[in-house]
Amino acid sequence: MEILDAAERVVREKGANHLTIDAVAQTSGFSKGGVLYNFPSKLALLEGMVNRAIADFEQEVDDLRENIDGKNATLKAILNSRIAFERRKPMAGAYFAAIAEDPKYAEWVRPTLRRKFDQIHDEADDKEFELIIWLAFEGMRLFDMLDLMVIPDDVRERIEKRLEHMIGL
């Protein structure tokens, strides 16, 4: 959808603090009324962005999972998911701002995380071990999304490879 593309472009190019209905209207070429017709508030726009990022992530993981044989297919697919992460990364600031405003917005993501936890848990032989791998990997992604990553790229790549090796990727 063009409006969501424009909203993502605003966040990516100017930062989450510049996400406004006016900025999205200007970037999309839609009138302010056209944007408001589809997304009646900035929060509705943000929810649309988050929901699209979640759908992209789930679709990518599901697609990757279909091509993985053996144990821990979901965990392996999550570790291999890169495209959806790149779309989610610029949205992190806006999403965390919404959660800071009202913690109920964590519910936008919680069901997806619950499904992935259940899948990883159900597929694992050593449930705690696989969950530790998932948490380590997602922790690095979270640091990256929040622009808090202090680990040099070469070290991070070695850690990611080690995690992948540990689950047989």
mmCIF file of C-alpha atoms in Angstrom:
data_model
loop_
_atom_site.group_PDB
_atom_site.id
_atom_site.type_symbol
_atom_site.label_atom_id
_atom_site.label_comp_id
_atom_site.label_asym_id
_atom_site.label_seq_id
_atom_site.Cartn_x
_atom_site.Cartn_y
_atom_site.Cartn_z
ATOM 1 C CA MET A 1 0.000 0.000 0.000
ATOM 2 C CA GLU A 2 1.403 3.362 -1.056
ATOM 3 C CA ILE A 3 0.561 5.133 2.197
ATOM 4 C CA LEU A 4 2.418 2.569 4.304
ATOM 5 C CA ASP A 5 5.354 2.707 1.883
ATOM 6 C CA ALA A 6 5.429 6.486 2.308
ATOM 7 C CA ALA A 7 5.211 6.202 6.102
ATOM 8 C CA GLU A 8 8.131 3.782 6.123
ATOM 9 C CA ARG A 9 10.080 6.129 3.860
ATOM 10 C CA VAL A 10 9.473 9.023 6.283
ATOM 11 C CA VAL A 11 10.698 6.942 9.230
ATOM 12 C CA ARG A 12 13.688 5.575 7.310
ATOM 13 C CA GLU A 13 14.790 8.939 5.884
ATOM 14 C CA LYS A 14 13.849 11.373 8.656
ATOM 15 C CA GLY A 15 13.389 9.251 11.785
ATOM 16 C CA ALA A 16 10.408 8.064 13.804
ATOM 17 C CA ASN A 17 9.965 11.444 15.472
ATOM 18 C CA HIS A 18 9.090 12.931 12.054
ATOM 19 C CA LEU A 19 6.259 10.472 11.372
ATOM 20 C CA THR A 20 3.187 12.678 10.991
ATOM 21 C CA ILE A 21 0.079 12.469 8.856
ATOM 22 C CA ASP A 22 1.249 15.604 7.024
ATOM 23 C CA ALA A 23 4.679 14.103 6.286
ATOM 24 C CA VAL A 24 3.096 10.895 4.999
ATOM 25 C CA ALA A 25 0.665 12.857 2.838
ATOM 26 C CA GLN A 26 3.490 14.903 1.354
ATOM 27 C CA THR A 27 5.660 11.814 0.731
ATOM 28 C CA SER A 28 2.838 9.670 -0.668
ATOM 29 C CA GLY A 29 1.213 12.277 -2.888
ATOM 30 C CA PHE A 30 -2.118 11.600 -1.182
ATOM 31 C CA SER A 31 -4.014 14.444 0.387
ATOM 32 C CA LYS A 32 -4.063 14.644 4.176
ATOM 33 C CA GLY A 33 -7.741 13.646 3.963
ATOM 34 C CA GLY A 34 -6.807 10.632 1.831
ATOM 35 C CA VAL A 35 -4.279 9.473 4.398
ATOM 36 C CA LEU A 36 -6.763 10.054 7.236
ATOM 37 C CA TYR A 37 -9.464 8.154 5.351
ATOM 38 C CA ASN A 38 -7.242 5.056 5.345
ATOM 39 C CA PHE A 39 -5.559 5.678 8.710
ATOM 40 C CA PRO A 40 -7.665 7.923 10.958
ATOM 41 C CA SER A 41 -4.770 8.704 13.309
ATOM 42 C CA LYS A 42 -1.019 8.538 13.569
ATOM 43 C CA LEU A 43 -1.464 5.563 15.891
ATOM 44 C CA ALA A 44 -3.602 3.757 13.292
ATOM 45 C CA LEU A 45 -0.881 4.440 10.731
ATOM 46 C CA LEU A 46 1.761 3.078 13.067
ATOM 47 C CA GLU A 47 -0.353 0.007 13.741
ATOM 48 C CA GLY A 48 -0.655 -0.562 9.992
ATOM 49 C CA MET A 49 3.111 -0.306 9.628
ATOM 50 C CA VAL A 50 3.729 -2.730 12.489
ATOM 51 C CA ASN A 51 1.118 -5.184 11.234
ATOM 52 C CA ARG A 52 2.683 -5.167 7.768
ATOM 53 C CA ALA A 53 6.159 -5.747 9.215
ATOM 54 C CA ILE A 54 4.793 -8.636 11.298
ATOM 55 C CA ALA A 55 3.064 -10.153 8.259
ATOM 56 C CA ASP A 56 6.287 -9.840 6.219
ATOM 57 C CA PHE A 57 8.272 -11.505 9.001
ATOM 58 C CA GLU A 58 5.801 -14.365 9.419
ATOM 59 C CA GLN A 59 5.590 -14.941 5.662
ATOM 60 C CA GLU A 60 9.355 -14.956 5.278
ATOM 61 C CA VAL A 61 9.819 -17.365 8.194
ATOM 62 C CA ASP A 62 7.067 -19.642 6.858
ATOM 63 C CA ASP A 63 8.606 -19.615 3.365
ATOM 64 C CA LEU A 64 12.084 -20.372 4.717
ATOM 65 C CA ARG A 65 10.703 -23.055 7.039
ATOM 66 C CA GLU A 66 9.239 -24.993 4.093
ATOM 67 C CA ASN A 67 12.740 -25.461 2.657
ATOM 68 C CA ILE A 68 14.412 -26.618 5.859
ATOM 69 C CA ASP A 69 14.700 -30.305 6.579
ATOM 70 C CA GLY A 70 15.248 -31.752 9.984
ATOM 71 C CA LYS A 71 14.996 -30.416 13.479
ATOM 72 C CA ASN A 72 14.431 -26.830 14.613
ATOM 73 C CA ALA A 73 12.979 -25.651 11.298
ATOM 74 C CA THR A 74 11.340 -22.565 12.806
ATOM 75 C CA LEU A 75 14.439 -21.506 14.714
ATOM 76 C CA LYS A 76 16.608 -22.019 11.649
ATOM 77 C CA ALA A 77 14.156 -20.021 9.527
ATOM 78 C CA ILE A 78 14.156 -17.156 12.050
ATOM 79 C CA LEU A 79 17.953 -17.082 12.089
ATOM 80 C CA ASN A 80 17.924 -16.968 8.284
ATOM 81 C CA SER A 81 15.274 -14.258 8.017
ATOM 82 C CA ARG A 82 16.907 -11.075 6.873
ATOM 83 C CA ILE A 83 14.515 -9.335 4.480
ATOM 84 C CA ALA A 84 11.680 -8.834 6.934
ATOM 85 C CA PHE A 85 14.168 -7.697 9.586
ATOM 86 C CA GLU A 86 15.374 -4.915 7.339
ATOM 87 C CA ARG A 87 11.785 -3.716 6.974
ATOM 88 C CA ARG A 88 11.166 -3.946 10.747
ATOM 89 C CA LYS A 89 14.362 -2.168 11.732
ATOM 90 C CA PRO A 90 13.358 1.401 10.804
ATOM 91 C CA MET A 91 9.970 0.891 12.473
ATOM 92 C CA ALA A 92 11.478 0.001 15.845
ATOM 93 C CA GLY A 93 11.777 3.587 17.050
ATOM 94 C CA ALA A 94 8.174 4.367 16.186
ATOM 95 C CA TYR A 95 6.937 1.111 17.688
ATOM 96 C CA PHE A 96 8.838 1.570 20.946
ATOM 97 C CA ALA A 97 7.577 5.146 21.167
ATOM 98 C CA ALA A 98 4.015 3.809 20.940
ATOM 99 C CA ILE A 99 4.726 1.256 23.683
ATOM 100 C CA ALA A 100 6.199 3.979 25.876
ATOM 101 C CA GLU A 101 3.000 5.966 25.381
ATOM 102 C CA ASP A 102 0.799 2.992 26.236
ATOM 103 C CA PRO A 103 2.091 -0.530 27.014
ATOM 104 C CA LYS A 104 -1.032 -2.095 25.470
ATOM 105 C CA TYR A 105 0.597 -1.596 22.063
ATOM 106 C CA ALA A 106 2.955 -4.456 22.900
ATOM 107 C CA GLU A 107 -0.057 -6.612 22.037
ATOM 108 C CA TRP A 108 0.582 -5.842 18.367
ATOM 109 C CA VAL A 109 3.658 -8.098 18.473
ATOM 110 C CA ARG A 110 3.109 -10.426 21.424
ATOM 111 C CA PRO A 111 0.901 -12.982 19.559
ATOM 112 C CA THR A 112 3.541 -13.407 16.849
ATOM 113 C CA LEU A 113 6.277 -13.948 19.432
ATOM 114 C CA ARG A 114 4.054 -16.450 21.257
ATOM 115 C CA ARG A 115 3.500 -18.441 18.041
ATOM 116 C CA LYS A 116 7.234 -18.500 17.294
ATOM 117 C CA PHE A 117 8.042 -19.518 20.879
ATOM 118 C CA ASP A 118 5.487 -22.348 20.675
ATOM 119 C CA GLN A 119 6.871 -23.551 17.343
ATOM 120 C CA ILE A 120 10.476 -23.440 18.529
ATOM 121 C CA HIS A 121 9.540 -25.155 21.793
ATOM 122 C CA ASP A 122 7.506 -27.869 20.051
ATOM 123 C CA GLU A 123 10.250 -28.640 17.512
ATOM 124 C CA ALA A 124 13.170 -28.676 19.939
ATOM 125 C CA ASP A 125 14.847 -31.698 21.463
ATOM 126 C CA ASP A 126 16.680 -29.572 24.006
ATOM 127 C CA LYS A 127 14.047 -26.920 24.594
ATOM 128 C CA GLU A 128 16.075 -24.610 26.822
ATOM 129 C CA PHE A 129 19.105 -24.751 24.526
ATOM 130 C CA GLU A 130 17.099 -23.820 21.417
ATOM 131 C CA LEU A 131 15.315 -21.052 23.300
ATOM 132 C CA ILE A 132 18.677 -19.655 24.470
ATOM 133 C CA ILE A 133 19.808 -19.571 20.818
ATOM 134 C CA TRP A 134 16.611 -17.753 19.811
ATOM 135 C CA LEU A 135 16.904 -15.253 22.659
ATOM 136 C CA ALA A 136 20.560 -14.536 21.879
ATOM 137 C CA PHE A 137 19.825 -13.953 18.211
ATOM 138 C CA GLU A 138 16.753 -11.806 18.847
ATOM 139 C CA GLY A 139 18.661 -9.868 21.506
ATOM 140 C CA MET A 140 21.273 -8.933 18.916
ATOM 141 C CA ARG A 141 18.515 -7.914 16.498
ATOM 142 C CA LEU A 142 16.869 -5.805 19.177
ATOM 143 C CA PHE A 143 20.148 -4.047 19.939
ATOM 144 C CA ASP A 144 20.522 -3.418 16.215
ATOM 145 C CA MET A 145 16.960 -2.073 15.865
ATOM 146 C CA LEU A 146 17.467 0.282 18.801
ATOM 147 C CA ASP A 147 20.846 1.370 17.445
ATOM 148 C CA LEU A 148 22.504 0.044 20.595
ATOM 149 C CA MET A 149 24.772 -2.521 18.920
ATOM 150 C CA VAL A 150 28.279 -2.044 20.263
ATOM 151 C CA ILE A 151 29.674 -5.344 19.011
ATOM 152 C CA PRO A 152 31.830 -4.784 15.906
ATOM 153 C CA ASP A 153 30.352 -6.229 12.704
ATOM 154 C CA ASP A 154 33.060 -8.874 12.301
ATOM 155 C CA VAL A 155 32.520 -10.142 15.859
ATOM 156 C CA ARG A 156 28.764 -10.100 15.431
ATOM 157 C CA GLU A 157 29.042 -12.108 12.221
ATOM 158 C CA ARG A 158 31.169 -14.709 14.005
ATOM 159 C CA ILE A 159 28.614 -14.909 16.825
ATOM 160 C CA GLU A 160 25.757 -15.335 14.343
ATOM 161 C CA LYS A 161 27.686 -18.067 12.536
ATOM 162 C CA ARG A 162 28.365 -19.768 15.861
ATOM 163 C CA LEU A 163 24.681 -19.669 16.783
ATOM 164 C CA GLU A 164 23.764 -21.068 13.369
ATOM 165 C CA HIS A 165 26.373 -23.818 13.753
ATOM 166 C CA MET A 166 25.054 -24.669 17.209
ATOM 167 C CA ILE A 167 21.646 -25.546 15.758
ATOM 168 C CA GLY A 168 22.968 -27.260 12.656
ATOM 169 C CA LEU A 169 22.615 -24.573 9.996
#
